[in-house]
Amino acid sequence: MSSGDLEQRIAEVREAFLERAAAASTPSEIEEVRVAFLGRKGTISQLFPSLGALPADGRAAAGAALNALKAEAAEQLEACRQRLSDAASDGERRAVDITLPGVYHSVGHPHLLSIVQREIEEIFLGMGFDVAVGPEIETEYHNFEALNIPAGHPAREDWDTFYISDTLLLRPHTSPVQIRVMESTEPPVRIICPGRCFRRDAQDATHSPTFFQVELLWIDEQLSLANLRYVIDRFVEAFFGPGYETRLSGDFFPFTEPSVQLHMREPGEESWLEIGGAGMVDPAVLECVGYDPETVSGFAFGFGLERMAMLKYGIRDIRTFLANDLRFIRQFRPA
Ligand code: DAH
């Protein structure tokens, strides 16, 4: 073979190589092209021995051309591989595999206090009560006077109240909602009112300066403490379960007469747990809202929402409700 023949051959092989390389579209096809041209028995590799047979004057130029082809081929194959892997990752980015499990985004859930409030509302709605609301910022009149606690009365001391002005305060109980509902409704009245309350209490395991109460009021003709007892028993049974006992004992509240303290006892337990205050609405309160105590009577009941949740779920410290610790909150998902 003359050096001219060899250079002619190199050009042909180059053509053939470029054509095959351009057609290779998978890693294994690229590898096939590599083996076919640059492998030990590949077309390009096979040309090298012919160099030795060339006359000395043409050998250097032909050798340089052959080495250049070898380098160009290797470079081209590398470029092919690069193009392929770029395209693959591009494709990966675009591809949507609808069989993959989705990315989970937590949507959260109501806080335990909201769950318990909802549950209590459901129970009383089922007994024919409506859910009423009242303002958290109250007048002194609705919070005290109308509830038969005149200015200077020592009972005011029982509610350690945050005052906002001389006549406005943060309500320390939900009882003023009784007044607001009766002021705007003719009897009969049958409501509960869950709501946030505030007291100047130092925080400890059972006290919090902000907490929730649930107020209950039923005004009608011919109601007695027996009806109150019945309503409480049905509530305790629905909220805590069967087998609980309840007990009334004497107490004092300015807005009820007689006034009672309510206790309940878990099945198999010795001790009684206080669950709230109650009583027959005082005639002075009925008169204050324009009701006639000769024709209507009724009872009221007030209890702490946190206390109910603590008894039901075995929570020992009232501060955990507002500590914002997700490890606590996530333990209580709505059913
Ligand atoms: N408002 C009272 C308190 O916060 C609780 C209470 C007692 C509410 C007797 C009532 C009731 O409706 O009749 O201590």
Coordinates of C-alpha atoms and ligand atoms in Angstrom, one line a residue:
M1 CA 0.0 0.0 0.0
S2 CA 1.4 3.4 -0.9
S3 CA 1.0 6.3 1.5
G4 CA -1.5 7.9 -0.9
D5 CA -3.6 4.7 -0.7
L6 CA -3.4 4.8 3.1
E7 CA -4.5 8.4 3.3
Q8 CA -7.4 7.6 0.9
R9 CA -8.4 4.7 3.1
I10 CA -8.2 6.9 6.2
A11 CA -10.6 9.4 4.6
E12 CA -13.1 6.6 3.8
V13 CA -12.9 5.1 7.3
R14 CA -13.5 8.6 8.7
E15 CA -16.6 9.0 6.6
A16 CA -17.9 5.6 7.7
F17 CA -17.1 6.4 11.3
L18 CA -18.9 9.7 11.3
E19 CA -21.9 8.2 9.7
R20 CA -22.2 5.4 12.3
A21 CA -21.5 7.7 15.2
A22 CA -24.2 10.1 14.2
A23 CA -26.7 7.2 14.0
A24 CA -25.8 5.8 17.5
S25 CA -28.6 6.8 19.9
T26 CA -28.1 4.6 22.9
P27 CA -25.1 3.9 25.1
S28 CA -24.8 0.4 23.8
E29 CA -24.9 1.6 20.1
I30 CA -22.1 4.1 21.0
E31 CA -20.1 1.2 22.5
E32 CA -20.7 -0.9 19.4
V33 CA -19.3 1.9 17.2
R34 CA -16.3 2.2 19.5
V35 CA -15.5 -1.5 19.3
A36 CA -16.0 -1.5 15.5
F37 CA -13.5 1.4 15.0
L38 CA -11.3 1.7 18.0
G39 CA -11.4 -1.8 19.4
R40 CA -8.4 -4.1 19.1
K41 CA -9.7 -5.4 15.8
G42 CA -11.5 -2.2 14.9
T43 CA -11.2 -0.6 11.5
I44 CA -9.1 2.3 12.7
S45 CA -6.8 0.1 14.9
Q46 CA -6.3 -2.3 11.9
L47 CA -4.8 0.5 9.8
F48 CA -1.8 1.1 12.1
P49 CA 0.1 -2.1 11.0
S50 CA 0.0 -0.8 7.4
L51 CA 2.2 2.2 8.5
G52 CA 5.1 -0.2 8.9
A53 CA 4.9 -1.2 5.3
L54 CA 5.1 2.4 4.0
P55 CA 8.2 3.9 2.5
A56 CA 9.9 6.1 5.1
D57 CA 9.1 9.4 3.3
G58 CA 5.3 9.1 3.5
R59 CA 5.2 7.3 6.9
A60 CA 5.3 10.3 9.1
A61 CA 2.4 12.2 7.4
A62 CA 0.2 9.0 7.2
G63 CA 1.0 8.2 10.8
A64 CA 0.0 11.7 11.9
A65 CA -3.3 11.5 9.8
L66 CA -4.1 8.1 11.4
N67 CA -3.4 9.3 14.9
A68 CA -5.6 12.4 14.3
L69 CA -8.4 10.1 13.1
K70 CA -8.1 8.0 16.2
A71 CA -8.2 11.0 18.5
E72 CA -11.1 12.6 16.6
A73 CA -13.1 9.3 16.8
A74 CA -12.5 9.0 20.6
E75 CA -13.6 12.6 21.0
Q76 CA -16.7 12.2 18.9
L77 CA -17.8 9.1 20.9
E78 CA -17.3 11.0 24.1
A79 CA -19.4 13.9 22.8
C80 CA -22.1 11.4 21.7
R81 CA -22.2 10.0 25.3
Q82 CA -22.5 13.4 26.8
R83 CA -25.3 14.4 24.5
L84 CA -27.2 11.2 25.4
S85 CA -26.8 11.7 29.2
D86 CA -27.9 15.3 29.0
A87 CA -31.0 14.3 27.0
A88 CA -31.7 11.6 29.6
S89 CA -31.6 13.9 32.6
D90 CA -33.7 16.4 30.7
G91 CA -36.2 13.7 30.0
E92 CA -36.2 12.6 33.7
R93 CA -36.9 16.2 34.7
R94 CA -39.9 16.4 32.4
A95 CA -41.3 12.9 32.9
V96 CA -44.4 12.5 35.2
D97 CA -44.8 9.1 36.5
I98 CA -48.4 9.0 37.7
T99 CA -47.9 5.6 39.4
L100 CA -45.4 7.1 42.0
P101 CA -46.8 7.8 45.4
G102 CA -47.5 11.6 45.7
V103 CA -45.5 14.0 47.8
Y104 CA -47.3 14.2 51.2
H105 CA -48.2 17.6 52.4
S106 CA -49.7 17.7 55.9
V107 CA -52.9 19.8 56.0
G108 CA -53.0 19.9 59.8
H109 CA -56.0 19.2 61.9
P110 CA -58.0 21.0 64.7
H111 CA -56.4 21.4 68.1
L112 CA -57.7 19.2 70.9
L113 CA -59.6 22.1 72.4
S114 CA -61.5 22.6 69.2
I115 CA -62.1 18.9 68.8
V116 CA -63.6 18.7 72.4
Q117 CA -65.6 21.9 71.9
R118 CA -67.1 20.5 68.7
E119 CA -67.9 17.2 70.4
I120 CA -69.6 19.0 73.3
E121 CA -71.6 21.2 70.9
E122 CA -72.7 18.1 69.0
I123 CA -74.0 16.4 72.2
F124 CA -76.0 19.5 73.2
L125 CA -77.3 20.2 69.7
G126 CA -78.6 16.6 69.9
M127 CA -80.5 17.5 73.0
G128 CA -82.1 20.5 71.3
F129 CA -79.7 23.3 72.5
D130 CA -78.5 26.1 70.2
V131 CA -74.9 27.3 70.3
A132 CA -74.6 31.0 71.3
V133 CA -71.6 33.3 71.3
G134 CA -70.8 36.5 73.2
P135 CA -67.9 39.0 73.2
E136 CA -64.6 38.3 75.0
I137 CA -64.5 42.0 75.9
E138 CA -67.5 42.5 78.1
T139 CA -69.2 45.3 79.9
E140 CA -69.1 45.3 83.7
Y141 CA -72.9 45.4 83.6
H142 CA -73.2 42.1 81.7
N143 CA -70.4 40.4 83.6
F144 CA -71.4 41.4 87.1
E145 CA -74.4 43.7 87.7
A146 CA -76.9 41.8 85.6
L147 CA -75.7 38.6 87.1
N148 CA -76.7 39.9 90.5
I149 CA -73.2 40.9 91.6
P150 CA -73.5 44.7 92.3
A151 CA -70.5 46.9 92.6
G152 CA -68.8 46.5 95.9
H153 CA -70.2 43.0 96.4
P154 CA -67.6 40.7 97.9
A155 CA -68.4 38.0 95.4
R156 CA -66.7 40.1 92.7
E157 CA -63.4 39.0 94.3
D158 CA -64.1 35.4 93.1
W159 CA -63.4 36.5 89.6
D160 CA -59.9 38.0 89.3
T161 CA -60.7 40.1 86.4
F162 CA -58.5 42.0 83.9
Y163 CA -60.1 45.5 83.4
I164 CA -59.6 47.3 80.2
S165 CA -61.3 50.5 81.3
D166 CA -63.6 51.5 84.2
T167 CA -66.5 49.7 82.5
L168 CA -64.9 47.2 80.1
L169 CA -63.2 44.0 81.0
L170 CA -61.9 40.7 79.6
R171 CA -64.7 38.3 80.6
P172 CA -63.6 36.0 83.4
H173 CA -66.5 33.6 82.7
T174 CA -69.1 32.9 80.0
S175 CA -72.1 33.7 82.3
P176 CA -72.6 37.2 80.8
V177 CA -73.7 35.4 77.6
Q178 CA -76.8 34.2 79.5
I179 CA -77.7 37.9 79.9
R180 CA -77.1 38.8 76.3
V181 CA -79.1 35.9 75.0
M182 CA -82.1 36.6 77.4
E183 CA -82.0 40.3 76.6
S184 CA -82.5 39.5 72.9
T185 CA -84.8 36.4 73.0
E186 CA -88.2 35.7 74.4
P187 CA -88.4 32.5 76.5
P188 CA -88.1 29.6 76.0
V189 CA -84.3 29.7 75.8
R190 CA -82.1 26.7 75.4
I191 CA -78.4 27.5 74.6
I192 CA -74.9 26.5 75.3
C193 CA -72.0 28.9 74.9
P194 CA -68.4 27.7 74.6
G195 CA -65.9 30.6 74.8
R196 CA -62.6 31.9 75.9
C197 CA -62.2 33.5 79.3
F198 CA -59.5 35.4 81.1
R199 CA -58.4 35.7 84.7
R200 CA -55.6 37.2 86.6
D201 CA -54.4 33.8 87.7
A202 CA -50.8 32.7 88.0
Q203 CA -50.1 29.8 85.7
D204 CA -49.7 26.4 87.1
A205 CA -50.8 22.8 86.3
T206 CA -54.5 23.6 86.8
H207 CA -54.7 27.4 86.2
S208 CA -54.1 29.5 83.1
P209 CA -54.8 33.2 82.6
T210 CA -56.7 32.2 79.4
F211 CA -59.0 29.2 79.3
F212 CA -62.3 28.1 77.9
Q213 CA -65.7 27.7 79.6
V214 CA -68.9 26.3 78.4
E215 CA -72.1 27.9 79.7
L216 CA -75.5 26.3 79.5
L217 CA -78.9 28.0 80.0
W218 CA -82.4 26.5 79.8
I219 CA -85.3 28.8 80.5
D220 CA -88.9 27.5 80.2
E221 CA -92.0 26.9 82.2
Q222 CA -91.9 24.4 85.0
L223 CA -88.2 23.6 85.0
S224 CA -86.6 22.2 88.2
L225 CA -83.2 20.9 89.4
A226 CA -84.4 17.5 88.4
N227 CA -84.3 18.6 84.7
L228 CA -80.8 20.0 85.3
R229 CA -79.7 16.7 86.8
Y230 CA -81.1 14.8 83.8
V231 CA -79.3 17.0 81.3
I232 CA -76.0 16.7 83.1
D233 CA -76.3 12.9 83.3
R234 CA -77.0 12.6 79.6
F235 CA -74.1 14.9 78.8
V236 CA -71.7 12.9 81.1
E237 CA -72.8 9.7 79.6
A238 CA -72.4 10.9 76.0
F239 CA -69.0 12.6 76.6
F240 CA -67.3 10.2 79.0
G241 CA -69.2 6.9 78.5
P242 CA -71.6 4.8 80.5
G243 CA -71.3 4.0 84.2
Y244 CA -70.4 7.5 85.6
E245 CA -72.2 8.7 88.6
T246 CA -73.0 12.4 89.3
R247 CA -73.7 14.2 92.5
L248 CA -75.0 17.7 93.4
S249 CA -73.9 19.5 96.5
G250 CA -74.8 22.9 97.9
D251 CA -72.7 25.9 96.8
F252 CA -73.2 29.7 96.3
F253 CA -73.3 31.8 93.1
P254 CA -75.0 35.2 93.1
F255 CA -76.9 34.4 89.9
T256 CA -78.4 31.1 90.9
E257 CA -80.7 30.1 93.8
P258 CA -80.3 27.4 94.9
S259 CA -76.7 26.9 93.6
V260 CA -75.0 23.6 93.4
Q261 CA -71.6 22.2 92.6
L262 CA -71.6 19.2 90.3
H263 CA -69.4 16.2 90.8
M264 CA -68.9 13.0 88.8
R265 CA -67.3 9.7 89.7
E266 CA -65.7 7.3 87.3
P267 CA -66.8 3.7 87.3
G268 CA -64.9 1.8 90.0
E269 CA -63.3 5.0 91.5
E270 CA -63.6 6.2 95.1
S271 CA -63.3 9.9 94.7
W272 CA -65.6 12.5 93.3
L273 CA -64.3 15.0 90.7
E274 CA -65.7 18.5 90.5
I275 CA -67.0 19.3 87.0
G276 CA -68.7 22.7 87.4
G277 CA -71.1 25.0 89.0
A278 CA -74.9 25.2 88.4
G279 CA -78.2 26.2 89.8
M280 CA -81.7 27.6 89.2
V281 CA -81.4 31.0 87.6
D282 CA -82.0 33.6 90.4
P283 CA -85.3 35.5 90.0
A284 CA -83.3 38.8 90.2
V285 CA -81.5 37.8 87.1
L286 CA -84.7 36.9 85.2
E287 CA -86.2 40.3 86.3
C288 CA -83.1 42.1 85.1
V289 CA -83.6 40.9 81.5
G290 CA -87.4 41.5 81.6
Y291 CA -88.5 37.9 82.2
D292 CA -91.3 37.2 84.6
P293 CA -90.0 34.9 87.4
E294 CA -93.6 34.0 88.2
T295 CA -94.1 32.3 84.8
V296 CA -90.7 31.1 83.8
S297 CA -87.8 29.5 85.5
G298 CA -84.7 27.7 84.4
F299 CA -81.2 26.5 85.2
A300 CA -77.7 27.3 84.3
F301 CA -74.5 25.4 84.3
G302 CA -70.9 26.4 83.7
F303 CA -67.8 24.2 83.3
G304 CA -64.3 24.4 82.1
L305 CA -63.5 23.0 78.7
E306 CA -59.9 22.2 79.4
R307 CA -60.9 20.4 82.6
M308 CA -63.3 18.2 80.6
A309 CA -60.5 17.4 78.0
M310 CA -58.0 16.7 80.8
L311 CA -60.4 14.3 82.5
K312 CA -61.3 12.5 79.3
Y313 CA -57.8 12.2 77.9
G314 CA -55.7 11.9 81.0
I315 CA -53.9 15.3 80.6
R316 CA -52.2 16.4 83.8
D317 CA -51.1 20.0 83.0
I318 CA -53.4 22.7 81.6
R319 CA -50.3 24.5 80.2
T320 CA -49.8 21.8 77.5
F321 CA -52.9 23.0 75.6
L322 CA -51.2 26.3 74.7
A323 CA -47.6 25.3 74.7
N324 CA -47.7 24.8 70.9
D325 CA -45.7 21.6 71.1
L326 CA -46.6 19.5 68.0
R327 CA -45.8 16.3 69.9
F328 CA -48.8 17.0 72.1
I329 CA -51.1 18.4 69.4
R330 CA -50.5 15.5 67.0
Q331 CA -51.6 13.0 69.5
F332 CA -55.1 14.2 69.2
R333 CA -56.5 13.9 65.7
P334 CA -60.3 14.3 65.1
A335 CA -62.0 10.9 64.7
Ligands
DAH1 N1 -69.7 31.4 86.0 C1 -69.2 30.5 87.1 C2 -67.7 30.6 87.3 O1 -67.1 31.0 86.4 C3 -69.6 29.1 86.8 C4 -71.1 28.9 86.9 C5 -71.7 28.7 88.1 C6 -71.9 29.1 85.8 C7 -73.0 28.5 88.2 C8 -73.3 28.9 85.9 C9 -73.8 28.6 87.1 O2 -74.1 29.1 84.8 O3 -75.2 28.5 87.2 O4 -67.2 30.3 88.3

